[in-house]
Coordinates of C-alpha atoms in Angstrom, one line a residue:
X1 CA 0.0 0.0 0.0
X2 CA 1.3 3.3 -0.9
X3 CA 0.0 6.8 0.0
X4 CA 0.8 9.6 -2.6
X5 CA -0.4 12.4 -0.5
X6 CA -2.1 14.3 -3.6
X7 CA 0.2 14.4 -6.6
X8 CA 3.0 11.4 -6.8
X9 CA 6.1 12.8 -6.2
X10 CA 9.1 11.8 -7.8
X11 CA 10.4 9.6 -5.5
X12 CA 7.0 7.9 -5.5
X13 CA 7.2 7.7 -9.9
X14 CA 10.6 6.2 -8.6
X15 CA 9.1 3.4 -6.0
X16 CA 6.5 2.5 -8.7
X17 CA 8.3 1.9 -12.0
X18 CA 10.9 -0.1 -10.2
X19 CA 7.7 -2.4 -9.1
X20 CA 7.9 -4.1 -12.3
X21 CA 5.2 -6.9 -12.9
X22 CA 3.2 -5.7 -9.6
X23 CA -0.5 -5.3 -9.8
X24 CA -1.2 -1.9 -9.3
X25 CA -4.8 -0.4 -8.1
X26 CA -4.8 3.4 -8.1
X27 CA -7.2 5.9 -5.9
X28 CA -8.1 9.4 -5.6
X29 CA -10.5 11.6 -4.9
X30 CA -13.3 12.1 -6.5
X31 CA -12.4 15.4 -8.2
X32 CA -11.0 16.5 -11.5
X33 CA -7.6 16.4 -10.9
X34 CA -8.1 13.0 -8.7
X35 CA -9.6 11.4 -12.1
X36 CA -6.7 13.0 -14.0
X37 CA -4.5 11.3 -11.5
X38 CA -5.8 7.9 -12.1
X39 CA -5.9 8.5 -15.7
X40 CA -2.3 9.2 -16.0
X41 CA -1.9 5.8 -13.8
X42 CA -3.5 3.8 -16.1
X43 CA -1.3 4.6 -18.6
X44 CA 1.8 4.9 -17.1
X45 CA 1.9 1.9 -14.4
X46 CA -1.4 -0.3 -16.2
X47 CA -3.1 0.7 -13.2
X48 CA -6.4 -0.5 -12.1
X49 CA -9.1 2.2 -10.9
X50 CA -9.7 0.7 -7.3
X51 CA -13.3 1.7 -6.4
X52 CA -13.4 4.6 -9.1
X53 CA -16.5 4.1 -10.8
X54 CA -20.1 6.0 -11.2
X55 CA -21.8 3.6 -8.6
X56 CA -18.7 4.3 -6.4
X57 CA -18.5 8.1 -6.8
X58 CA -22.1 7.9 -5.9
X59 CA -21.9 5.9 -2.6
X60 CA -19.3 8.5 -1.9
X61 CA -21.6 11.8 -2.5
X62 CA -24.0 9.7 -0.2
X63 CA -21.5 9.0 2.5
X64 CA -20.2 12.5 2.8
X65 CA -22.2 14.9 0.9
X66 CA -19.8 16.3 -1.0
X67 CA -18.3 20.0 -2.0
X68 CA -18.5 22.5 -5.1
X69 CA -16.7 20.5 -8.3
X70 CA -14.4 23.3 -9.7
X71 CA -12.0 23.5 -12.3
X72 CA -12.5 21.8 -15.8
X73 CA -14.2 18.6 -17.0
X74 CA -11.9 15.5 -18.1
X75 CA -12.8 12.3 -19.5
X76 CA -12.7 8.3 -17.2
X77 CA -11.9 6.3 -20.1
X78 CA -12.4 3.2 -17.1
X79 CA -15.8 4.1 -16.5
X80 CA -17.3 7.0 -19.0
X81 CA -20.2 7.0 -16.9
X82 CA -18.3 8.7 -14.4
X83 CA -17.1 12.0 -15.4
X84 CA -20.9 12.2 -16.9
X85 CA -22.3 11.7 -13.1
X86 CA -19.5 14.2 -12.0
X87 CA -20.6 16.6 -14.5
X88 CA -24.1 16.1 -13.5
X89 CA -23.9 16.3 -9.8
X90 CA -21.6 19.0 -9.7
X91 CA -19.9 17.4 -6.2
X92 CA -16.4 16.1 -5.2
X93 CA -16.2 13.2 -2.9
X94 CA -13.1 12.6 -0.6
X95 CA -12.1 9.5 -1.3
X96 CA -12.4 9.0 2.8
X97 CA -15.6 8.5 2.6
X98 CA -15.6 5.1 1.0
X99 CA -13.2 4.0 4.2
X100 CA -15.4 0.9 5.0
X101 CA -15.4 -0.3 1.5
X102 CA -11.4 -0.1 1.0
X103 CA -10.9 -1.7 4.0
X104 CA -13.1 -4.2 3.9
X105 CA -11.5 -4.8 0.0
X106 CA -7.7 -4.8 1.9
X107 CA -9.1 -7.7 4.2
X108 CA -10.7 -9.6 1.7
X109 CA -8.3 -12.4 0.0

């Protein structure tokens, strides 16, 4: 488990490519720049979105309520349906507020 703190840092770019052959699952917020984030980790690392979908983003927005969405729209090539349900609601979601859910996915097998 590795915890970017917002934007990877170098040293974290570092930790990652030298993880050759590891399975990767990448999270964020719930946010344009988060989605941006996990875009650019698909394609750099083959990352899988870990609980980064529409259905996701919505248990989220129901969890926590969620703030003003600012800055500019971007595309979830992993799940189109999200960026549309972003667009619609108009909310961010911390990606805190699906706790339960990510550790109950770190316990599972």
């Amino acid at each position: 488990l590795v915890c970017t703190e917002g934007r990877p840092s170098a040293a974290c770019h570092r930790l990652l490519g030298a993880a050759a052959g590891a399975r990767i699952h990448w999270r964020n917020d719930f946010d344009w720049p988060g989605v941006r984030m996990t875009a650019a980790a698909t394609e750099r690392y083959a990352a899988t979105p870990w609980r980064m979908g529409a259905g996701d983003y919505t248990d989220a927005l129901t969890a926590g309520g969620g703030a003003p969405l600012k800055g500019s729209r971007t595309t979830t090539p992993w799940d189109p349906r999200l960026a549309n349900a972003m667009a619609r609601e108009h909310r961010a979601a911390r990606e805190e507020w699906l706790l339960p859910a990510l550790l109950a996915d770190l316990r599972s097998p």
